Short mmCIF file of C-alpha atoms and ligand atoms in Angstrom, two decimals:
data_model
loop_
_atom_site.label_atom_id
_atom_site.label_comp_id
_atom_site.label_asym_id
_atom_site.label_seq_id
_atom_site.Cartn_x
_atom_site.Cartn_y
_atom_site.Cartn_z
CA MET A 1401 -1.77 -22.94 12.75
CA ARG A 1402 -3.44 -24.02 9.53
CA THR A 1403 -5.94 -21.53 8.16
CA ILE A 1404 -5.48 -17.84 7.37
CA GLY A 1405 -8.43 -15.47 6.94
CA ILE A 1406 -7.93 -12.59 4.51
CA ILE A 1407 -10.28 -9.60 4.47
CA GLY A 1408 -10.54 -8.25 0.93
CA GLY A 1409 -10.76 -10.13 -2.34
CA GLY A 1410 -8.53 -8.16 -4.74
CA GLN A 1411 -5.21 -9.01 -6.35
CA LEU A 1412 -3.24 -8.49 -3.14
CA GLY A 1413 -5.40 -11.07 -1.36
CA ARG A 1414 -4.97 -13.34 -4.36
CA MET A 1415 -1.18 -13.18 -4.22
CA LEU A 1416 -1.21 -13.66 -0.43
CA ALA A 1417 -3.38 -16.77 -0.86
CA MET A 1418 -0.99 -18.17 -3.49
CA ALA A 1419 2.02 -17.59 -1.22
CA ALA A 1420 0.16 -19.15 1.72
CA ALA A 1421 -0.63 -22.28 -0.29
CA ARG A 1422 3.06 -22.84 -1.02
CA LEU A 1423 3.66 -23.09 2.73
CA ASN A 1424 0.72 -25.48 3.24
CA PHE A 1425 -1.67 -22.93 4.72
CA ARG A 1426 -5.33 -22.81 3.79
CA THR A 1427 -6.92 -19.43 3.10
CA ILE A 1428 -10.46 -18.10 3.42
CA ILE A 1429 -11.36 -14.76 1.84
CA LEU A 1430 -14.01 -12.42 3.26
CA GLU A 1431 -15.36 -10.28 0.42
CA PRO A 1432 -18.85 -9.22 -0.67
CA GLN A 1433 -18.20 -9.91 -4.35
CA SER A 1434 -18.24 -13.62 -5.21
CA ASP A 1435 -15.63 -15.12 -7.55
CA CYS A 1436 -13.30 -12.20 -6.72
CA PRO A 1437 -9.61 -12.40 -7.74
CA ALA A 1438 -8.56 -13.73 -4.32
CA ALA A 1439 -11.35 -16.30 -3.95
CA GLN A 1440 -10.41 -17.81 -7.32
CA VAL A 1441 -7.19 -19.18 -5.78
CA ALA A 1442 -8.20 -19.56 -2.10
CA ASN A 1443 -9.76 -22.54 -0.35
CA ASP A 1444 -13.00 -20.83 0.54
CA GLN A 1445 -14.85 -17.51 0.64
CA VAL A 1446 -17.21 -15.92 3.13
CA VAL A 1447 -19.42 -13.74 0.92
CA ALA A 1448 -20.23 -10.84 3.26
CA ALA A 1449 -19.74 -7.12 3.69
CA TYR A 1450 -16.56 -6.11 5.56
CA ASP A 1451 -18.64 -4.93 8.52
CA ASP A 1452 -21.11 -7.84 8.61
CA GLU A 1453 -20.70 -9.32 12.10
CA ALA A 1454 -22.18 -12.69 11.15
CA GLY A 1455 -19.72 -12.98 8.26
CA LEU A 1456 -16.82 -11.83 10.42
CA ALA A 1457 -17.76 -14.33 13.14
CA ALA A 1458 -17.88 -17.13 10.55
CA LEU A 1459 -14.41 -16.13 9.35
CA ALA A 1460 -12.98 -15.98 12.88
CA GLN A 1461 -14.48 -19.37 13.71
CA ALA A 1462 -12.85 -21.02 10.67
CA CYS A 1463 -9.39 -19.38 10.89
CA ASP A 1464 -6.35 -19.44 13.17
CA VAL A 1465 -5.12 -15.95 12.25
CA ILE A 1466 -6.64 -13.09 10.27
CA THR A 1467 -5.06 -10.49 8.02
CA TYR A 1468 -6.25 -8.00 5.42
CA GLU A 1469 -5.25 -6.79 1.98
CA PHE A 1470 -6.52 -3.20 1.97
CA GLU A 1471 -6.31 -0.36 4.46
CA ASN A 1472 -9.95 0.65 4.45
CA VAL A 1473 -11.11 -2.40 6.37
CA PRO A 1474 -13.40 -0.90 9.07
CA VAL A 1475 -11.38 -0.62 12.30
CA SER A 1476 -14.47 -1.88 14.16
CA ALA A 1477 -14.39 -5.08 12.07
CA ALA A 1478 -10.70 -5.68 12.84
CA GLU A 1479 -11.34 -5.04 16.56
CA PHE A 1480 -14.34 -7.37 16.51
CA LEU A 1481 -12.19 -10.16 15.04
CA ALA A 1482 -9.30 -9.45 17.41
CA ARG A 1483 -11.52 -10.40 20.36
CA SER A 1484 -11.41 -14.03 19.26
CA LYS A 1485 -8.37 -14.50 16.97
CA PRO A 1486 -5.04 -12.77 16.35
CA VAL A 1487 -5.41 -10.00 13.75
CA TYR A 1488 -2.18 -8.96 12.02
CA PRO A 1489 -1.23 -6.22 11.30
CA PRO A 1490 -2.80 -4.81 14.50
CA PRO A 1491 -6.03 -2.80 14.09
CA LYS A 1492 -4.13 0.28 15.31
CA ALA A 1493 -2.26 0.26 11.96
CA LEU A 1494 -5.60 0.64 10.15
CA GLU A 1495 -6.63 3.48 12.42
CA VAL A 1496 -3.41 5.36 11.64
CA ALA A 1497 -3.44 4.70 7.88
CA GLN A 1498 -7.10 5.56 7.30
CA ASP A 1499 -6.85 9.25 8.15
CA ARG A 1500 -4.12 11.31 6.52
CA VAL A 1501 -3.95 13.75 9.43
CA THR A 1502 -3.61 11.01 12.06
CA GLU A 1503 -1.08 9.31 9.78
CA LYS A 1504 1.10 12.41 9.36
CA ARG A 1505 1.09 13.12 13.11
CA PHE A 1506 2.02 9.51 13.83
CA ILE A 1507 4.87 9.56 11.30
CA GLN A 1508 6.21 12.80 12.77
CA ASP A 1509 5.97 11.36 16.31
CA CYS A 1510 8.28 8.58 15.09
CA GLY A 1511 10.88 11.24 14.26
CA ILE A 1512 10.30 11.05 10.50
CA GLU A 1513 9.96 14.07 8.24
CA THR A 1514 6.63 14.68 6.43
CA ALA A 1515 5.23 17.54 4.36
CA ARG A 1516 3.87 20.40 6.48
CA PHE A 1517 0.09 20.21 6.65
CA HIS A 1518 -3.14 21.76 7.86
CA ALA A 1519 -6.37 19.91 8.61
CA ILE A 1520 -9.12 21.55 6.51
CA ASP A 1521 -12.79 21.63 7.50
CA ASP A 1522 -14.19 24.46 5.37
CA GLN A 1523 -13.44 26.95 2.60
CA ALA A 1524 -12.14 29.59 5.05
CA GLY A 1525 -9.70 27.08 6.54
CA LEU A 1526 -8.54 26.13 3.06
CA GLU A 1527 -7.91 29.76 2.13
CA ALA A 1528 -5.95 30.39 5.36
CA ALA A 1529 -3.87 27.24 4.89
CA LEU A 1530 -3.09 28.04 1.25
CA THR A 1531 -2.02 31.53 2.21
CA ASP A 1532 0.33 30.00 4.79
CA PHE A 1533 1.88 27.85 2.02
CA GLY A 1534 2.22 30.76 -0.45
CA GLY A 1535 -0.67 29.47 -2.60
CA ARG A 1536 0.94 26.08 -3.35
CA GLY A 1537 -0.10 22.77 -1.93
CA VAL A 1538 -1.80 19.43 -2.43
CA LEU A 1539 -5.35 19.09 -1.12
CA LYS A 1540 -6.44 15.54 -0.31
CA THR A 1541 -9.45 13.98 1.36
CA ARG A 1542 -8.47 12.81 4.85
CA ARG A 1543 -10.12 9.44 4.34
CA LEU A 1544 -10.75 6.95 1.52
CA GLY A 1545 -8.38 8.43 -1.06
CA TYR A 1546 -6.20 6.17 -3.20
CA ASP A 1547 -4.30 6.26 -6.49
CA GLY A 1548 -4.47 10.07 -6.54
CA LYS A 1549 -8.29 10.06 -6.26
CA GLY A 1550 -9.83 12.87 -4.22
CA GLN A 1551 -6.81 15.16 -4.72
CA LYS A 1552 -6.20 18.62 -6.10
CA VAL A 1553 -2.88 20.35 -6.70
CA PHE A 1554 -2.62 24.14 -6.23
CA ARG A 1555 0.33 25.59 -8.11
CA GLY A 1556 -0.27 29.21 -7.07
CA PRO A 1557 -2.86 31.55 -5.50
CA GLN A 1558 -4.65 31.83 -8.89
CA ASP A 1559 -5.66 28.13 -8.55
CA LEU A 1560 -8.05 28.74 -5.68
CA PRO A 1561 -11.62 28.89 -7.00
CA ALA A 1562 -14.33 29.99 -4.56
CA GLY A 1563 -15.87 26.50 -4.36
CA ALA A 1564 -12.67 24.42 -4.07
CA PHE A 1565 -13.67 22.91 -0.72
CA ASN A 1566 -17.02 21.70 -2.02
CA GLU A 1567 -15.52 20.48 -5.31
CA LEU A 1568 -13.91 17.57 -3.46
CA GLY A 1569 -17.16 16.75 -1.71
CA GLY A 1570 -17.04 19.12 1.27
CA VAL A 1571 -15.53 16.38 3.45
CA PRO A 1572 -12.68 16.76 5.98
CA MET A 1573 -9.45 17.31 4.07
CA ILE A 1574 -5.75 17.92 4.52
CA LEU A 1575 -3.67 20.52 2.72
CA GLU A 1576 -0.05 19.41 2.39
CA SER A 1577 2.80 21.70 1.43
CA PHE A 1578 3.93 21.02 -2.14
CA ILE A 1579 7.09 18.89 -2.10
CA ALA A 1580 9.43 19.58 -5.06
CA PHE A 1581 10.77 16.05 -5.03
CA GLU A 1582 13.43 14.63 -7.29
CA ARG A 1583 12.04 11.11 -7.23
CA GLU A 1584 9.60 8.88 -5.37
CA VAL A 1585 10.70 5.72 -3.61
CA SER A 1586 9.09 3.16 -1.34
CA ILE A 1587 10.32 0.50 1.00
CA ILE A 1588 8.63 -2.77 1.85
CA ALA A 1589 9.45 -3.98 5.33
CA ALA A 1590 8.25 -6.76 7.59
CA ARG A 1591 8.11 -7.29 11.34
CA ALA A 1592 7.78 -10.72 12.94
CA ILE A 1593 5.84 -11.57 16.09
CA ASP A 1594 9.15 -11.59 18.03
CA GLY A 1595 9.97 -8.05 16.81
CA THR A 1596 12.55 -8.99 14.17
CA VAL A 1597 12.48 -6.50 11.27
CA SER A 1598 13.52 -7.25 7.69
CA CYS A 1599 13.49 -4.83 4.75
CA PHE A 1600 13.53 -5.30 1.00
CA ASP A 1601 15.61 -2.86 -1.04
CA PRO A 1602 13.90 0.48 -1.78
CA ALA A 1603 12.16 0.76 -5.17
CA GLU A 1604 11.94 3.88 -7.31
CA ASN A 1605 8.36 4.52 -8.42
CA ILE A 1606 6.92 6.35 -11.40
CA HIS A 1607 3.22 7.21 -11.41
CA ARG A 1608 0.98 7.94 -14.40
CA ASN A 1609 -2.42 9.57 -13.88
CA GLY A 1610 -1.99 9.00 -10.15
CA ILE A 1611 -1.51 5.23 -10.57
CA LEU A 1612 1.79 3.39 -10.08
CA HIS A 1613 3.30 2.71 -13.50
CA THR A 1614 6.74 1.25 -12.80
CA SER A 1615 8.91 0.28 -9.83
CA THR A 1616 12.64 0.01 -10.53
CA VAL A 1617 15.14 -1.72 -8.26
CA PRO A 1618 17.68 -0.69 -7.24
CA ALA A 1619 16.46 2.89 -6.79
CA ALA A 1620 19.02 5.59 -7.60
CA LEU A 1621 19.71 6.37 -3.94
CA GLY A 1622 22.90 6.90 -1.99
CA ALA A 1623 23.69 4.33 0.70
CA HIS A 1624 22.89 6.84 3.43
CA THR A 1625 19.42 7.62 2.00
CA ALA A 1626 18.60 3.93 1.61
CA GLU A 1627 19.66 3.34 5.22
CA THR A 1628 17.47 6.26 6.35
CA ALA A 1629 14.47 4.63 4.62
CA ARG A 1630 15.19 1.33 6.40
CA ARG A 1631 15.51 3.03 9.77
CA ALA A 1632 12.28 4.96 9.23
CA ALA A 1633 10.41 1.75 8.34
CA LYS A 1634 11.74 0.05 11.47
CA ALA A 1635 10.72 2.98 13.68
CA LEU A 1636 7.16 2.91 12.28
CA LEU A 1637 6.87 -0.88 12.65
CA ASP A 1638 8.16 -0.83 16.23
CA ALA A 1639 5.88 2.05 17.23
CA LEU A 1640 2.84 0.14 15.93
CA GLY A 1641 3.86 -3.17 17.53
CA TYR A 1642 3.38 -4.32 13.97
CA VAL A 1643 3.27 -7.87 12.61
CA GLY A 1644 3.34 -8.40 8.84
CA VAL A 1645 4.43 -6.42 5.78
CA ILE A 1646 4.13 -2.64 5.46
CA GLY A 1647 4.78 -0.30 2.52
CA VAL A 1648 6.19 3.16 3.23
CA GLU A 1649 6.29 5.78 0.45
CA PHE A 1650 8.80 8.63 0.44
CA PHE A 1651 9.65 11.68 -1.62
CA VAL A 1652 13.39 12.11 -2.20
CA LEU A 1653 14.59 15.72 -2.18
CA PRO A 1654 17.50 16.92 -4.33
CA ASP A 1655 19.84 16.78 -1.29
CA GLY A 1656 19.00 13.11 -0.76
CA SER A 1657 16.84 13.65 2.32
CA LEU A 1658 13.53 11.80 2.63
CA VAL A 1659 10.01 13.06 3.29
CA ALA A 1660 7.52 10.31 4.14
CA ASN A 1661 4.27 10.51 2.17
CA GLU A 1662 2.18 7.63 3.43
CA ILE A 1663 2.13 4.17 4.89
CA ALA A 1664 0.17 1.17 3.64
CA PRO A 1665 -0.43 -1.46 6.34
CA ARG A 1666 -0.36 -4.34 3.86
CA VAL A 1667 1.57 -5.77 0.96
CA HIS A 1668 2.08 -3.02 -1.60
CA ASN A 1669 1.99 -2.63 -5.39
CA SER A 1670 5.55 -1.25 -5.35
CA GLY A 1671 6.70 -4.56 -3.81
CA HIS A 1672 5.41 -6.86 -6.57
CA TRP A 1673 8.93 -6.97 -8.03
CA THR A 1674 10.04 -9.12 -5.08
CA GLU A 1675 8.31 -12.19 -6.54
CA ALA A 1676 10.75 -12.12 -9.50
CA ALA A 1677 13.93 -10.65 -8.02
CA CYS A 1678 14.04 -12.11 -4.49
CA VAL A 1679 13.97 -15.71 -3.31
CA VAL A 1680 11.13 -14.84 -0.93
CA SER A 1681 8.44 -12.38 -2.13
CA GLN A 1682 6.68 -9.74 -0.04
CA PHE A 1683 3.61 -12.01 -0.09
CA GLU A 1684 5.45 -14.97 1.41
CA GLN A 1685 7.20 -12.61 3.84
CA HIS A 1686 3.79 -11.42 5.08
CA ILE A 1687 2.53 -14.99 5.45
CA ARG A 1688 5.70 -15.94 7.33
CA ALA A 1689 5.36 -12.95 9.66
CA ILE A 1690 1.72 -13.53 10.61
CA THR A 1691 2.14 -17.29 11.13
CA GLY A 1692 5.24 -17.02 13.32
CA LEU A 1693 7.68 -18.46 10.78
CA PRO A 1694 11.20 -17.02 10.37
CA LEU A 1695 11.44 -14.00 8.06
CA SER A 1696 13.58 -13.96 4.95
CA ASN A 1697 16.41 -11.41 5.08
CA GLY A 1698 14.91 -9.68 2.00
CA ALA A 1699 17.95 -10.36 -0.17
CA ARG A 1700 17.60 -9.54 -3.89
CA HIS A 1701 19.32 -11.65 -6.54
CA SER A 1702 18.57 -9.45 -9.59
CA ASP A 1703 17.96 -5.90 -10.68
CA CYS A 1704 14.49 -5.49 -12.17
CA VAL A 1705 11.61 -3.32 -13.32
CA MET A 1706 7.96 -4.02 -12.47
CA GLN A 1707 5.29 -2.49 -14.69
CA ASN A 1708 1.57 -2.50 -13.97
CA LEU A 1709 -0.77 -3.70 -16.71
CA ILE A 1710 -3.64 -1.20 -16.52
CA GLY A 1711 -6.87 -1.51 -18.53
CA ASP A 1712 -6.06 -2.23 -22.18
CA ASP A 1713 -2.40 -3.00 -21.33
CA ILE A 1714 -3.75 -6.51 -20.89
CA ASN A 1715 -3.58 -6.76 -24.71
CA ASP A 1716 0.24 -6.57 -24.46
CA VAL A 1717 0.48 -9.84 -22.55
CA PRO A 1718 1.45 -11.99 -25.58
CA ALA A 1719 4.36 -9.64 -26.28
CA TRP A 1720 5.47 -9.72 -22.65
CA LEU A 1721 5.30 -13.51 -22.61
CA ALA A 1722 7.60 -13.61 -25.63
CA ARG A 1723 10.20 -11.52 -23.84
CA PRO A 1724 13.03 -13.34 -22.04
CA HIS A 1725 13.44 -12.81 -18.28
CA ALA A 1726 9.93 -11.36 -17.95
CA LEU A 1727 7.47 -12.74 -15.38
CA VAL A 1728 3.81 -12.01 -16.12
CA HIS A 1729 1.26 -12.11 -13.31
CA LEU A 1730 -2.47 -11.66 -14.07
CA TYR A 1731 -5.26 -11.08 -11.56
CA GLY A 1732 -8.23 -13.01 -12.93
CA LYS A 1733 -10.31 -9.91 -13.71
CA THR A 1734 -12.55 -10.39 -16.73
CA GLU A 1735 -13.39 -6.79 -17.58
CA ALA A 1736 -10.52 -4.41 -18.54
CA ARG A 1737 -11.86 -1.01 -17.48
CA PRO A 1738 -9.66 2.11 -17.89
CA GLY A 1739 -7.49 2.58 -14.79
CA ARG A 1740 -8.16 -0.96 -13.55
CA LYS A 1741 -5.12 -3.00 -12.48
CA MET A 1742 -5.30 -6.19 -14.56
CA GLY A 1743 -1.88 -7.62 -13.81
CA HIS A 1744 1.80 -6.74 -13.77
CA VAL A 1745 5.01 -7.85 -15.36
CA THR A 1746 8.50 -7.86 -13.86
CA TRP A 1747 11.55 -8.18 -16.03
CA LEU A 1748 15.04 -8.87 -14.78
CA ALA A 1749 17.90 -6.69 -15.94
P1 AMP B 1062 -0.81 9.94 -2.53
O1 AMP B 1062 -2.23 9.57 -2.78
O2 AMP B 1062 -0.59 10.64 -1.24
O3 AMP B 1062 0.10 8.73 -2.69
O4 AMP B 1062 -0.39 10.95 -3.69
C1 AMP B 1062 -0.39 10.58 -5.05
C2 AMP B 1062 0.77 11.25 -5.78
O5 AMP B 1062 0.62 12.67 -5.76
C3 AMP B 1062 2.13 11.00 -5.14
O6 AMP B 1062 2.68 9.78 -5.57
C4 AMP B 1062 2.92 12.22 -5.64
O7 AMP B 1062 3.35 12.01 -6.97
C5 AMP B 1062 1.88 13.32 -5.62
N1 AMP B 1062 1.91 14.02 -4.33
C6 AMP B 1062 1.23 13.67 -3.22
N2 AMP B 1062 1.47 14.50 -2.19
C7 AMP B 1062 2.32 15.45 -2.65
C8 AMP B 1062 2.95 16.59 -2.05
N3 AMP B 1062 2.73 16.97 -0.77
N4 AMP B 1062 3.79 17.32 -2.83
C9 AMP B 1062 4.02 16.98 -4.13
N5 AMP B 1062 3.44 15.91 -4.74
C10 AMP B 1062 2.61 15.14 -4.02
#
């Protein structure tokens, strides 16, 4: 086992490649954009579309194991690769995570609470579903939504304009019941090839404009709630026959109970804090899992806050560097567009 293929060239692939290098693994990135954040720190890049069979075959040929850094990798591409090399996490995890309706059903089948929901295929279906939820709900595209994109919140019956279905593109959607949560938390967990599961401590997440702003650890959760999050993560990992790191997002209700929102079959933004506050980061944990090495127990040595550096926040880097106990991590992106994740900083309490 020497070379790891990573599909996707963003910052998550970059941090996976850096963690892999520390354990003497080589990495090859498959990504259509050359000089992408991941390829800047990897050994090689296959410049090809994610569904380009010639590119995928070249990657499989050169690697011992293949992973991915985003959940919209075409399932057909992962299945194509899996015919010749191990692909971790398993393609089934992509299939579940790519469609919010499939995902919610799967989570419920694992015995985990989710928001109530209706699959929506037209304006009439939307109106019926909203009526069922008393006019309140969150409408999301079933596929290809991220960072709050492709979403609309209905706060009451007055919010339903005649063209609401078409406003979001007229594509298949899901209407979720509106969850009056007290806070949002996530847990990063890993499963090894032999089925061992290890969890990091839950993080409390604050979003701004639909994008993660900060993750704080420890989250303000009772021991029972934290244990429920761990058990839920383990149930999901076992049901998927999963190998690698997963992120699971939850809403916390005022009574401390948890409602799962979504799963991310990859390393997760709300786990970046682990590189500063744990001996082994989520990135190394993922590399260990997919290469058959022992997992870390996820122990945390410090309390911390991770903050994303979005767009012009990149200008604050000199100030962050001057701050004691702050670890700055930048992604090698040259252009700071609004809403673009340029880096993050984690400071220890
Ligand atoms: P998502 O793309 O599913 O992660 O949603 C983005 C953000 O929208 C979440 O982090 C929540 O803050 C909010 N949100 C999503 N779904 C719901 C819901 N069913 N009820 C209330 N807020 C939600």
